[in-house]
Coordinates of C-alpha atoms in Angstrom, one line a residue:
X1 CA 25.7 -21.3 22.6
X2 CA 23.3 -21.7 25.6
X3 CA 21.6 -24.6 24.1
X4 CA 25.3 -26.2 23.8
X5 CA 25.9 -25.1 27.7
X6 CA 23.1 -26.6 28.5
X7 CA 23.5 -29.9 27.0
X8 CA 27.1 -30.3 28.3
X9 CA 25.9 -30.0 32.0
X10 CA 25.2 -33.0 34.2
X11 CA 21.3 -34.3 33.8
X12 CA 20.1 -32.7 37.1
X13 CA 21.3 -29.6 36.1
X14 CA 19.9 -29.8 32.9
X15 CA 16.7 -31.1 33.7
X16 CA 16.5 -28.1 36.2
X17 CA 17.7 -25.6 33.7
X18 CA 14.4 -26.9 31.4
X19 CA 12.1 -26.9 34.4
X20 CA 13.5 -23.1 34.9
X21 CA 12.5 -22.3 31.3
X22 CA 9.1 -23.9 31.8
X23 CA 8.3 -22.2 34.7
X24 CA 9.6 -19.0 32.8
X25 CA 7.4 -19.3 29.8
X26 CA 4.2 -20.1 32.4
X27 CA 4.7 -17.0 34.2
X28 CA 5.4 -15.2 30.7
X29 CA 2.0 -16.6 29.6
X30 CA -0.1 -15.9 32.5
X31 CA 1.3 -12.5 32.7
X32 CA 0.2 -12.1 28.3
X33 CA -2.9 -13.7 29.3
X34 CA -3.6 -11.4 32.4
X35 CA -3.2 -9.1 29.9
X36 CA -5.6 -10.5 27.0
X37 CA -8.2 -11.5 28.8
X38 CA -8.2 -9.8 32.1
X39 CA -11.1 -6.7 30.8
X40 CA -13.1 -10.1 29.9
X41 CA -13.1 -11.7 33.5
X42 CA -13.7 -8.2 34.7
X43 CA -16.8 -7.2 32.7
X44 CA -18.0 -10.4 31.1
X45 CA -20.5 -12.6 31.9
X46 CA -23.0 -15.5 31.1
X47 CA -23.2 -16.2 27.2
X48 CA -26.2 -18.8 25.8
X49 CA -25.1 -22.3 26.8
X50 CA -23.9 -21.1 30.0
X51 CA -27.1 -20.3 31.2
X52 CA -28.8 -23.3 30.4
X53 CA -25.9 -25.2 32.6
X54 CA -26.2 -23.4 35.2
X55 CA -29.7 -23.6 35.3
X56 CA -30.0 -27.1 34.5
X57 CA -27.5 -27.9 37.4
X58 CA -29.4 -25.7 40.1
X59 CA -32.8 -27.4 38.7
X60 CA -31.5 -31.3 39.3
X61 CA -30.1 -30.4 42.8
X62 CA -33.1 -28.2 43.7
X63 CA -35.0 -31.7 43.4
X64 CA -32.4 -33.7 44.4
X65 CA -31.5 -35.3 41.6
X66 CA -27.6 -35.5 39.7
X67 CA -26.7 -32.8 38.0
X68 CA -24.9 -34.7 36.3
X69 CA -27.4 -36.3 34.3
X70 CA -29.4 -33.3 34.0
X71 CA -26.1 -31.9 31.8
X72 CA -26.0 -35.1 30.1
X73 CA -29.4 -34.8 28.9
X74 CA -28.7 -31.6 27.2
X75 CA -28.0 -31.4 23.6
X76 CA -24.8 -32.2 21.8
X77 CA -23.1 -33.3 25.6
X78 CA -24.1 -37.0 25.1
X79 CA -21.0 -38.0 22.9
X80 CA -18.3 -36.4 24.8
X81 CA -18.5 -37.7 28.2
X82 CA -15.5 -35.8 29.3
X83 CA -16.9 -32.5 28.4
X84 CA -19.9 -33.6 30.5
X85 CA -17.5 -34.0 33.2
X86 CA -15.5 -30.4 32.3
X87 CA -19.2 -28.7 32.9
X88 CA -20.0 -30.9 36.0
X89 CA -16.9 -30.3 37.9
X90 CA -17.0 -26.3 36.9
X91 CA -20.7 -26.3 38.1
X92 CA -20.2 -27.9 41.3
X93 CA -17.1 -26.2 42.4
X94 CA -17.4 -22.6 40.9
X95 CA -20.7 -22.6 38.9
X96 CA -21.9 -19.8 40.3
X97 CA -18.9 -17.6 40.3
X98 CA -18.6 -15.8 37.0
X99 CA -15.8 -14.1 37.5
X100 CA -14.0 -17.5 38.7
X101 CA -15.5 -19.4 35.4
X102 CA -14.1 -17.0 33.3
X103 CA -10.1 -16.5 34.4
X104 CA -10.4 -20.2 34.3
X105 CA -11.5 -19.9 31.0
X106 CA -8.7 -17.4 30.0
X107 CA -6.1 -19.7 32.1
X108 CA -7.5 -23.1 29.5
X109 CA -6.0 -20.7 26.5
X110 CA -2.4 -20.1 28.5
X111 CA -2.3 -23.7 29.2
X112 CA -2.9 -24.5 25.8
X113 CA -0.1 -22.2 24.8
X114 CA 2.2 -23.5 26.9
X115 CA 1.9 -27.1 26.1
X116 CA 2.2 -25.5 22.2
X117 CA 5.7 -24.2 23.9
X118 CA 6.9 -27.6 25.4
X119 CA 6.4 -29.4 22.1
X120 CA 7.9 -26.9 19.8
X121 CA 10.9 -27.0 22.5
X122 CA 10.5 -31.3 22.1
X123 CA 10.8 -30.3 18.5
X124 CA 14.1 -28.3 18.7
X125 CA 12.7 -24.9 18.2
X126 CA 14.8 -22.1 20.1
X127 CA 13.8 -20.7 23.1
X128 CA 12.8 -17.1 21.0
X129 CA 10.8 -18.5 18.0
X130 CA 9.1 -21.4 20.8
X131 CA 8.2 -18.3 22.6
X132 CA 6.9 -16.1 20.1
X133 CA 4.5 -18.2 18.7
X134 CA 2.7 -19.6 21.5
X135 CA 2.4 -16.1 22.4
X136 CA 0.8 -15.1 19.0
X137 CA -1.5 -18.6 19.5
X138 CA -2.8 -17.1 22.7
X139 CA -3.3 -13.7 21.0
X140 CA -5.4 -14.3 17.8
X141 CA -8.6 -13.2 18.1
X142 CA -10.4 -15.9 15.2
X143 CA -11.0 -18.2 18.0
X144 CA -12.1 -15.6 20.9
X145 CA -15.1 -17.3 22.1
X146 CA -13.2 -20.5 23.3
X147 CA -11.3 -17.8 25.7
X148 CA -14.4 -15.5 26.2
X149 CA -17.1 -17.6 26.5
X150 CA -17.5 -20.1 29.6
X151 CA -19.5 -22.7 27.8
X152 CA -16.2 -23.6 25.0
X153 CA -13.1 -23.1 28.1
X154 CA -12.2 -27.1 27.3
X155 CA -11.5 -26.3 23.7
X156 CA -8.4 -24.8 25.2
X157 CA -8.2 -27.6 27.5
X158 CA -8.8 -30.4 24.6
X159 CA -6.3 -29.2 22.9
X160 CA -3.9 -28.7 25.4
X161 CA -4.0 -32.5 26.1
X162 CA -3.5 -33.1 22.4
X163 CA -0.5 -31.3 22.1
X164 CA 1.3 -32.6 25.6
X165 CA 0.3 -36.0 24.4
X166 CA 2.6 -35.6 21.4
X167 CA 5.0 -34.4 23.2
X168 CA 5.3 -37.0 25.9
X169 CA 4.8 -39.6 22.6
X170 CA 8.3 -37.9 21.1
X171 CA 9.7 -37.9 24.4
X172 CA 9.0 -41.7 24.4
X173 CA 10.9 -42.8 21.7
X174 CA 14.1 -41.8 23.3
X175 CA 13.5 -43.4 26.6
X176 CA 15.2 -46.2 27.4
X177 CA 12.8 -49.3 28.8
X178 CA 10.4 -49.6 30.7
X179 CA 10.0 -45.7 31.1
X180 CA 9.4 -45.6 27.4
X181 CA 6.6 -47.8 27.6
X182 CA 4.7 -46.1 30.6
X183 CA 5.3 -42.7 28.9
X184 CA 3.6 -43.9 25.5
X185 CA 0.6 -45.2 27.9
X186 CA 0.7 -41.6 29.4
X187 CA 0.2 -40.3 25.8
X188 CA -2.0 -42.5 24.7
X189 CA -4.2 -41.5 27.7
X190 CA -3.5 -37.6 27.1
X191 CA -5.2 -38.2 23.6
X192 CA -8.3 -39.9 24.9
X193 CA -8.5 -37.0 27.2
X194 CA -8.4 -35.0 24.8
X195 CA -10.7 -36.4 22.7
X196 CA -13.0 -37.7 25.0
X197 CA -13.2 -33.4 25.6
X198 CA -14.0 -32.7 22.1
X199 CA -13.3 -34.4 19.1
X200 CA -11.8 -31.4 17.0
X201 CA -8.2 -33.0 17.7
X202 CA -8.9 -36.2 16.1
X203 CA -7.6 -35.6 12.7
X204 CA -4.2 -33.7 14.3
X205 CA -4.0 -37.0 16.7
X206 CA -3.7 -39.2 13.5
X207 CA -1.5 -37.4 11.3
X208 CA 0.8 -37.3 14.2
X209 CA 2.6 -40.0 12.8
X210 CA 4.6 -37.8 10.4
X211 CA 6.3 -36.5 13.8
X212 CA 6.6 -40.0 15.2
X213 CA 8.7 -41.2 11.5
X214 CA 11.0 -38.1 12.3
X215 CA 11.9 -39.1 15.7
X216 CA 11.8 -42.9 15.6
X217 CA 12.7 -45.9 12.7
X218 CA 9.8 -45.9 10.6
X219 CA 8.7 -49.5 12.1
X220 CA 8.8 -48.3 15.9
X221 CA 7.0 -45.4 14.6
X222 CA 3.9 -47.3 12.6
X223 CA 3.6 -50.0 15.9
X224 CA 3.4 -46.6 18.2
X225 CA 0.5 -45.4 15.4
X226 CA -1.5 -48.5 15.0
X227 CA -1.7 -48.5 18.9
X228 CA -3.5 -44.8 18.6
X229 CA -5.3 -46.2 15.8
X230 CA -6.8 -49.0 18.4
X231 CA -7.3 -46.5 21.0
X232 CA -9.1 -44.1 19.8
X233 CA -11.0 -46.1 17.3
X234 CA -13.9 -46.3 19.5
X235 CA -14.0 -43.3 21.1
X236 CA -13.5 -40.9 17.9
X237 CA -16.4 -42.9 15.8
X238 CA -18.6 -41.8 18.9
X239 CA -17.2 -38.4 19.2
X240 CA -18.1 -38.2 15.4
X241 CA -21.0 -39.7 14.1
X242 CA -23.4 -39.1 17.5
X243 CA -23.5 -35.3 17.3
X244 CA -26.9 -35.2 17.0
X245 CA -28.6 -32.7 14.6
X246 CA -25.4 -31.1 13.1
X247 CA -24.6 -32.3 10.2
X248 CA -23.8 -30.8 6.7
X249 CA -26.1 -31.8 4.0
X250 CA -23.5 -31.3 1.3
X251 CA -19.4 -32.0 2.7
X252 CA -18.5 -31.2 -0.6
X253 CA -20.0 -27.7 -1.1
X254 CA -19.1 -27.3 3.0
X255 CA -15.3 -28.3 2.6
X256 CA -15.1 -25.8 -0.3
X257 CA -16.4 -23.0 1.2
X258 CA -14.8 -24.1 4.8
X259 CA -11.3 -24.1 2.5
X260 CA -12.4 -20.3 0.7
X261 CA -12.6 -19.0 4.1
X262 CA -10.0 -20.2 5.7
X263 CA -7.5 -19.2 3.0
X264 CA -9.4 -15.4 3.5
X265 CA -8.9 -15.7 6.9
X266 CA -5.1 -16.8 7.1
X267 CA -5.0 -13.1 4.4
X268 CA -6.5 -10.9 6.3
X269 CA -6.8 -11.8 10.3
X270 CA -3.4 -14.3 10.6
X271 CA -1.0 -12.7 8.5
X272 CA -2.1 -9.2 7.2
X273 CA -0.3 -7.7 4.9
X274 CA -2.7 -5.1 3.1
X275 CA -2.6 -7.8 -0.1
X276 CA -6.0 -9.4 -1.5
X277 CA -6.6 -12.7 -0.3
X278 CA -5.2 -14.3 -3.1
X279 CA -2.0 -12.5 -3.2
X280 CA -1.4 -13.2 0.3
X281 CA -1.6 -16.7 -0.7
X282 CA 0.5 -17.0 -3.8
X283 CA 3.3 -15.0 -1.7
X284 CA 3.2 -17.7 0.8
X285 CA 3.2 -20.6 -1.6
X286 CA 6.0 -18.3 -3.6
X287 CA 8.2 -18.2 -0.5
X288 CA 7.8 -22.2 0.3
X289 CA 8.2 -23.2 -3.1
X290 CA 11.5 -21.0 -3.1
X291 CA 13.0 -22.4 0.1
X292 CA 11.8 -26.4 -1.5
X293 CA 13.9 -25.5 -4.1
X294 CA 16.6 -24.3 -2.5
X295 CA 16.8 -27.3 -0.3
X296 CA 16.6 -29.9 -2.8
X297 CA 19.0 -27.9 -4.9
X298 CA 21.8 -28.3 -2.3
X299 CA 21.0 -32.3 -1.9
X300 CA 22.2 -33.6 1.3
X301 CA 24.9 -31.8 1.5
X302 CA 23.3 -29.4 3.3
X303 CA 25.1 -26.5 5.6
X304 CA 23.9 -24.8 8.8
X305 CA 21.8 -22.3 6.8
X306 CA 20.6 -25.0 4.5
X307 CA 19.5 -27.0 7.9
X308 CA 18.0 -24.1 9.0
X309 CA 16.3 -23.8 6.1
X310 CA 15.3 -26.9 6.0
X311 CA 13.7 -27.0 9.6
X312 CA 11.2 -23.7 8.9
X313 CA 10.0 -25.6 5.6
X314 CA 9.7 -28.3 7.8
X315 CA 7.4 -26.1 10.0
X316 CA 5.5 -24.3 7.3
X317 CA 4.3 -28.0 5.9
X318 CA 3.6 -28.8 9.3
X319 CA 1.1 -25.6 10.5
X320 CA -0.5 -26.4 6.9
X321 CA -1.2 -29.7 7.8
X322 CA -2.1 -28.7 11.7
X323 CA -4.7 -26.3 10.1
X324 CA -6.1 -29.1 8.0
X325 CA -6.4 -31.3 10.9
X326 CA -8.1 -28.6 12.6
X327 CA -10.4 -27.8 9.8
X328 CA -11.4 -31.5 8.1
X329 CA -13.5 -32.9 11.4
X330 CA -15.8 -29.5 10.4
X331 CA -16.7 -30.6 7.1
X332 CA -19.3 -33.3 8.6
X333 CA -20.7 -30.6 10.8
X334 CA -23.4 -28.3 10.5
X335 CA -23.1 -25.9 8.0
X336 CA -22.7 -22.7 10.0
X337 CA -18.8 -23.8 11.0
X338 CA -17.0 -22.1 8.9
X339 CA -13.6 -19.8 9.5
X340 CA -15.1 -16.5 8.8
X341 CA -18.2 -17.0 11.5
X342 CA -18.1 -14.4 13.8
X343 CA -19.4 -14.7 17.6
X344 CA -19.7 -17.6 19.6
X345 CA -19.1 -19.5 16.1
X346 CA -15.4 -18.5 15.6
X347 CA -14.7 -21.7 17.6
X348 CA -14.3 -23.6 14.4
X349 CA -11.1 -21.6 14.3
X350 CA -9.8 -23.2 17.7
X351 CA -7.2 -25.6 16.9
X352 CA -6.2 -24.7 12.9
X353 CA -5.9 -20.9 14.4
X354 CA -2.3 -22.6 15.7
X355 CA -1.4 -24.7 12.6
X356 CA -2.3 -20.7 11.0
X357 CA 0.6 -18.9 12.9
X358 CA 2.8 -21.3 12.7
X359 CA 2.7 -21.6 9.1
X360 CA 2.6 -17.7 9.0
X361 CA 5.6 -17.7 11.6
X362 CA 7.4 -20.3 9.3
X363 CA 6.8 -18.3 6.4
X364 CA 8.4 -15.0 8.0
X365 CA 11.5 -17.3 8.8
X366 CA 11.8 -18.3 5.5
X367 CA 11.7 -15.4 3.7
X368 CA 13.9 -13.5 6.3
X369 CA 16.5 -16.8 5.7
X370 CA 16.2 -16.4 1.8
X371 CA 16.6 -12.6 1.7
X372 CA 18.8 -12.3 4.4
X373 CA 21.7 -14.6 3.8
X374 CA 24.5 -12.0 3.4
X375 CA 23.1 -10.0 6.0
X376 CA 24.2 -9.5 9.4
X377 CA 23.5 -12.5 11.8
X378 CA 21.1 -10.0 14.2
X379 CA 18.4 -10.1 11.0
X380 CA 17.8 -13.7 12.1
X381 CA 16.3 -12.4 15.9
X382 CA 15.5 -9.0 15.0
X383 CA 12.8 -9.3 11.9
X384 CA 11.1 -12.2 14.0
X385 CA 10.8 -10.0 17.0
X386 CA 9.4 -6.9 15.1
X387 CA 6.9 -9.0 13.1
X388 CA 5.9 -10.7 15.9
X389 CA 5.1 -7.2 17.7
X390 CA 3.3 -5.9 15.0
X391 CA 1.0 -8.8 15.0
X392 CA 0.2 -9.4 18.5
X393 CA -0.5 -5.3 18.3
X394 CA -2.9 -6.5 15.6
X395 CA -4.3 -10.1 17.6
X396 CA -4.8 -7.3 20.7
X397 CA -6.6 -5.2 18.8
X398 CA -9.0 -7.4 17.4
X399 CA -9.2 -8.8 20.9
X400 CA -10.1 -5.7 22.5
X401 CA -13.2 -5.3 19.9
X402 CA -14.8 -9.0 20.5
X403 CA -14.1 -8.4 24.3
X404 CA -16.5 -5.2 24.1
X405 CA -18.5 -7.1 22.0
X406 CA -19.1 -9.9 25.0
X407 CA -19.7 -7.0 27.6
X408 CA -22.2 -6.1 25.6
X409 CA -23.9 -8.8 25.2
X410 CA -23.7 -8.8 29.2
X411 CA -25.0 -5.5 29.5
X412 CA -27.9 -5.9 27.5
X413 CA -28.5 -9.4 29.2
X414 CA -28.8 -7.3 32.4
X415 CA -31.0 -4.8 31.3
X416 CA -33.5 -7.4 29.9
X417 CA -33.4 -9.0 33.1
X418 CA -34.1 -6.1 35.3
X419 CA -36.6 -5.3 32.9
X420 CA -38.3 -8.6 33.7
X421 CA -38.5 -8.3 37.0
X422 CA -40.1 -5.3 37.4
X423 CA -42.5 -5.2 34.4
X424 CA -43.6 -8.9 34.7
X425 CA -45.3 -10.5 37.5
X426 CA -43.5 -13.6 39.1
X427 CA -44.9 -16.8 36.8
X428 CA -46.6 -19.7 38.0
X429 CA -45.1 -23.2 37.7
X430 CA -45.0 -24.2 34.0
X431 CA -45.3 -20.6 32.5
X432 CA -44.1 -20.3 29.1
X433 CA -43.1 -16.4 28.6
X434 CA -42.7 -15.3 24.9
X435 CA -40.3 -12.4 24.9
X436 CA -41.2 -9.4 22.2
X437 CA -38.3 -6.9 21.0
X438 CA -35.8 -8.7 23.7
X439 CA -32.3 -7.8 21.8
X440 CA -30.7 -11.2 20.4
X441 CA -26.9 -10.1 19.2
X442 CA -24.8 -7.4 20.3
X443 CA -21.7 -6.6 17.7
X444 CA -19.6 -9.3 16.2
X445 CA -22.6 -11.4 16.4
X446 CA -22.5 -12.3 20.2
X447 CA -25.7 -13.8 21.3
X448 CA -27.7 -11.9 23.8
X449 CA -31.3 -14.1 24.0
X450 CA -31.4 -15.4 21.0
X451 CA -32.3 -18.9 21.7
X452 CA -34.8 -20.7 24.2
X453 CA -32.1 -22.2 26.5
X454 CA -30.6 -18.9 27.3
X455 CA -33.6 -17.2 28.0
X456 CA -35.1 -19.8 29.6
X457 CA -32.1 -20.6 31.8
X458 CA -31.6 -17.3 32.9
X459 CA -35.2 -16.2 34.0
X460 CA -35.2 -20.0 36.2
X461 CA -32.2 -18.8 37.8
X462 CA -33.8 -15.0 38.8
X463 CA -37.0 -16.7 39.5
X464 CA -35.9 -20.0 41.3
X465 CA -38.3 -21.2 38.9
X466 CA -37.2 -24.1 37.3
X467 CA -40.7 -25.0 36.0
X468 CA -41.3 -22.4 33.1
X469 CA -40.1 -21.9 29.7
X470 CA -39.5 -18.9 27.4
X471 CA -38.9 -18.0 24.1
X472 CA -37.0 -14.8 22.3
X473 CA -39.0 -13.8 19.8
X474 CA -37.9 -14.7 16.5
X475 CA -39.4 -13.6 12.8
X476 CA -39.8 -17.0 11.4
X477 CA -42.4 -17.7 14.5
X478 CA -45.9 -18.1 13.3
X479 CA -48.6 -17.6 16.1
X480 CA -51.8 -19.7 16.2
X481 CA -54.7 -19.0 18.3
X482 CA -56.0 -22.9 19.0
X483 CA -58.5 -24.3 20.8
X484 CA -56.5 -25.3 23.6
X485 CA -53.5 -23.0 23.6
X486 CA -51.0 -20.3 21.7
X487 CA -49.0 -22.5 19.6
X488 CA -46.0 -20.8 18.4
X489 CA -44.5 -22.3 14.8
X490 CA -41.1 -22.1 12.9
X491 CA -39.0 -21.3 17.1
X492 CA -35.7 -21.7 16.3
X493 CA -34.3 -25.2 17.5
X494 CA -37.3 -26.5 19.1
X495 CA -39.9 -26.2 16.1
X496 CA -42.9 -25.8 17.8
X497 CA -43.6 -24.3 21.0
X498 CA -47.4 -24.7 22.7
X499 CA -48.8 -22.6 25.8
X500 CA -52.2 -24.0 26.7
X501 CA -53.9 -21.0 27.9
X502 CA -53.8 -19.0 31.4
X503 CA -49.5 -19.8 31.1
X504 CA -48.6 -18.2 27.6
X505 CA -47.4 -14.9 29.1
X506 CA -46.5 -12.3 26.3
X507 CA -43.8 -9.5 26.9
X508 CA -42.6 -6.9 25.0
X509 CA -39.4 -5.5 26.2
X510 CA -40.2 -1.9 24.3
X511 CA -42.7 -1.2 25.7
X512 CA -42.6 -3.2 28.9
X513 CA -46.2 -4.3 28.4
X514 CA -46.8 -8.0 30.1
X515 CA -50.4 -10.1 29.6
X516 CA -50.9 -13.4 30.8
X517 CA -53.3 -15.0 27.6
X518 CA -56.3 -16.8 29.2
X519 CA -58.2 -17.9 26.4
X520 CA -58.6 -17.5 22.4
X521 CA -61.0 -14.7 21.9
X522 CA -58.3 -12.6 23.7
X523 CA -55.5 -14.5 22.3
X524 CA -56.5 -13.7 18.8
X525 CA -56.6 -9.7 19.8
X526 CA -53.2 -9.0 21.7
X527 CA -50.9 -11.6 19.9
X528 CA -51.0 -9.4 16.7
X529 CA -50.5 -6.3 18.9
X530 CA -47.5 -7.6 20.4
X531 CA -46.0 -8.8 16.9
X532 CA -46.4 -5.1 15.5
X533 CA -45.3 -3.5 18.6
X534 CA -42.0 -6.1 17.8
X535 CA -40.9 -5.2 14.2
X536 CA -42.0 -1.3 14.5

C-alpha cells in the first residue's frame, strides 16, 4: 500500500519520499558497516601491497619525482589506469593514515551495497527484500579482503560504479528526450569507471542487456548495447589481455575447478544448510525448476502470486548469471583465483559473492511462495526476515574470524619490525637483507612477509631507506656462494635475487642473530647456519 501512496503523490513529493528512503538505507548501511568492519579499522593495518605503495610513493617524492609513476611502474597497475589513480589519490591525501585508509576501505563495501539497493529498488524490489540483501552483500565474509585489506578497497568501488551505471542505464529508457540521452552518456561513463578500476565487471556490464530487453523494445535495447559494446571495446581488451604474468595455463581445467568451488562455496559459506554440497545444489535447482514449472503451467494468465512468482525466478536466473559474470573474467587468470582461496585471495569472490545471495535470497522466496500459498499473508515478511538473521549471524561470524585473522597478521608485522630495529644495525644504501624464520601467514592464510615487496616496503619506510632490498625467506630459495656475491635462487616472484658482497645482510628473526656477508670464504660458513637455524 505504501508503494501505491507513494506513486499517487505529486513528483516532488515523490521524488523526496525516494531521496528519504535513500538517505535511510545509507545511514542503515553505514551503521551495519560501523558494525562489520569497525574492530578492522580499529586493530588492522598494512597487508603486502600496501606497503610497497606506500613505500613506493614516499621513495618518488623523497627524490622528487611523481608518485604517480612510481605506482604505475609497479606490477599488474599498468592496465587499469584508474586504479593507478584510486592508489595515487589515497596516497597523497591519506596514505599515511591507516586507520583513515581502512574506514574508507570499509565505507567502498557500504557504497557498493547501496548502489546494489538503488538498482534492485530501479528493479521493483520492495523496500524489505532491497534491504535485506544488500545487507547480507555487505556481510559475507568470501570476499573479506576487498573490505579488510587497503590495497583491494576499489573492488568495492568498481563495482559500485557498475551497478549505479545500470541503474541510471534503466532509468534512461524512461526518460523522456534529451534527459534520456545525457543519462545513457552518464552510464556509459559509470561503466568505464568502473572498468577502467578493475576489469572483474566486464562480463556483468555485457550481459546487462537482458535488463535493458526487460525495460525497453528489444530494438532501443540492442542500439543502447552496441553503444557499450563500442565503449568499452577498447578499454576491456586492455584491462584483459595486459595483466602481465597471470595467466592460466589451462582455462579449461581452471574454469572447472573455478565452477567446483564455487558451487561448494554457494553450499557451505552463502547458503548453509548442514546439506553436502551437492544436495545443497540439487535443492536449489529443485526449487527453481518447481517455480519454472509452475509459471509456465499457468501461461499468461498469470495472478498476483503467479507475478510474484514469476519476479523471484526472475531474480534467481539473474544472481546465477551475476555470479557467472563475476566468475568467467577469472578463468584467463592465474591459477590461484579460485572461490575457495582463503586470505588476501578470496577477492575472486568480490562481485559473484552478490549474484550468490541473491540467487540464495531468490531461492528462499521461492520456496516460502511455493510452500506457503495457503498460509497467512505474514509468512511472506516473516521467513525472509528470520532467514536473513540467521545468515548475517553466520556472514558476522565468519567476519569476526578473518578480522582476527588481519590483526594478526598486524601484530606479527610489528613484532618483526621492532625486532629489526633493535637486533639489526641501520643498512647502508643498496643493502639487500635476507630475512630467516620471519613469519609469512597468520590464520586464514593472511600474508604477514611473505613476499619481497612487503618486506622490502616496510623496512624503507622504518628506515627512510629507499635504497635496499629484502627478502622473506622462502624454502624453494637455493643459496650460492659466487665469486662476486650471495646469489639467492627459486625467490618467489622475482626468481633470482644477487647481493654482491659487504650488502647481503642475513637475519634470523629466532634467534635475532644479524651478519653483514663480506666475502665467500665466510659466505659459504654462516649461510648454511642461518638456513638450519630457519627450518629447526
Amino acid at each position: 500500500m505504501g508503494e501505491a501512496l507513494l506513486k499517487k503523490r505529486p513528483l516532488g513529493l515523490r521524488e523526496l519520499a525516494v531521496c528519504a528512503l535513500a538517505l535511510l538505507a545509507l545511514l542503515a548501511l553505514l551503521a551495519l558497516g560501523a558494525l562489520a568492519y569497525g574492530t578492522n579499522v580499529a586493530h588492522g593495518g598494512f597487508i603486502t601491497d600496501d606497503w610497497a605503495y606506500r613505500a613506493a610513493w614516499e621513495s618518488a617524492h623523497s627524490q622528487g619525482l611523481s608518485g604517480i609513476d612510481a605506482l604505475k611502474a609497479l606490477p599488474n597497475l599498468d592496465h587499469r589506469p584508474l586504479e593507478v589513480a584510486y592508489q595515487s589519490l589515497m596516497q597523497a591525501t591519506i596514505g599515511d593514515q591507516v586507520r583513515a585508509e581502512l574506514a574508507l576501505t570499509a565505507l567502498m563495501a557500504v557504497v557498493a551495497s547501496l548502489a546494489l539497493y538503488s538498482l534492485l529498488r530501479e528493479l521493483g524490489f520492495e523496500l524489505l527484500h532491497a534491504g535485506l540483501i544488500s545487507a547480507l552483500v555487505l556481510l559475507i565474509p568470501v570476499a573479506s579482503s576487498t573490505r579488510l585489506w587497503i590495497a583491494t578497497g576499489y573492488y568495492s568501488l568498481a563495482i559500485a560504479a557498475y551497478l549505479a551505471g545500470v541503474t541510471v542505464a534503466l532509468r534512461a529508457f524512461d526518460a523522456p528526450r534529451p534527459r534520456s540521452w545525457w543519462l545513457h552518456a552518464a552510464s556509459i561513463g559509470l561503466y568505464l569507471l568502473a572498468v577502467g578500476l578493475n576489469e572483474i565487471v566486464l562480463a556483468a556490464i555485457v550481459m546487462a542487456v537482458g535488463l535493458y530487453a526487460m525495460r525497453a523494445p528489444l530494438r532501443s535495447a540492442l542500439i543502447r548495447w552496441a553503444c557499450d559494446l563500442a565503449a568499452l571495446g577498447v578499454l576491456g581488451a586492455l584491462a584483459t589481455f595486459r595483466n602481465h604474468g597471470e595467466t592460466s595455463g589451462d582455462w579449461f581445467q581452471h574454469a572447472g575447478a573455478i565452477a567446483r568451488q564455487g558451487a561448494h562455496l554457494y553450499g557451505a559459506d552463502v547458503l548453509p544448510l548442514g546439506l553436502p554440497t551437492w544436495a545443497a545444489l540439487l535443492l536449489t535447482g529443485a526449487v527453481v525448476a518447481v517455480a519454472a514449472a509452475a509459471v509456465a503451467r499457468r501461461g499468461r494468465a498469470l495472478d498476483e502470486s503467479g507475478r510474484e512468482l514469476r519476479r523471484w525466478l526472475l531474480s534467481a536466473v539473474g544472481g546465477a548469471l551475476l555470479t557467472f559474470a563475476g566468475y568467467v573474467i577469472f578463468v584467463p587468470g592465474a591459477d590461484f583465483y579460485l572461490p575457495l582461496a582463503d586470505g588476501i585471495q578470496d577477492r575472486t569472490n568480490a562481485l559473484a559473492s552478490v549474484g550468490l545471495v541473491v540467487l540464495a535470497y531468490s531461492t528462499v522466496m521461492l520456496a516460502v511462495l511455493l510452500l506457503g500459498r495457503r498460509g497467512p499473508a505474514w509468512l511472506a515478511w516473516a521467513v525472509p526476515v528470520v532467514v536473513s538473521a540467521a545468515l548475517g549471524a553466520f556472514y558476522l561470524g565468519g567476519l569476526r574470524d578473518r578480522e582476527a585473522a588481519y590483526a594478526s597478521s598486524v601484530d606479527q608485522q610489528r613484532q618483526v619490525l621492532d625486532a629489526i630495529r633493535e637486533q639489526v644495525p641501520r643498512p647502508s644504501a643498496g643493502a639487500i637483507l635476507f630475512g630467516f624464520g620471519v613469519p609469512t601467514e597468520s590464520s586464514h592464510r593472511v600474508p604477514v612477509f611473505t613476499s619481497s615487496w612487503d618486506l622490502r616496503g616496510a623496512l624503507q619506510l622504518m628506515w627512510r631507506n629507499y635504497a635496499i632490498q629484502a627478502f622473506p625467506h622462502h624454502p624453494s630459495q637455493v643459496f650460492d656462494c659466487t665469486k662476486l656475491g650471495l646469489v639467492a635462487a627459486g625467490t618467489p616472484i622475482v626468481g633470482v635475487a644477487t647481493a654482491p658482497y659487504g650488502t647481503a645482510v642475513l637475519y634470523d628473526y629466532g634467534s635475532g642473530r644479524s651478519v653483514i656477508v663480506r666475502d665467500k670464504r665466510q659466505c659459504r660458513r654462516v649461510v648454511p647456519r642461518f638456513q638450519a637455524e630457519s627450518l629447526g
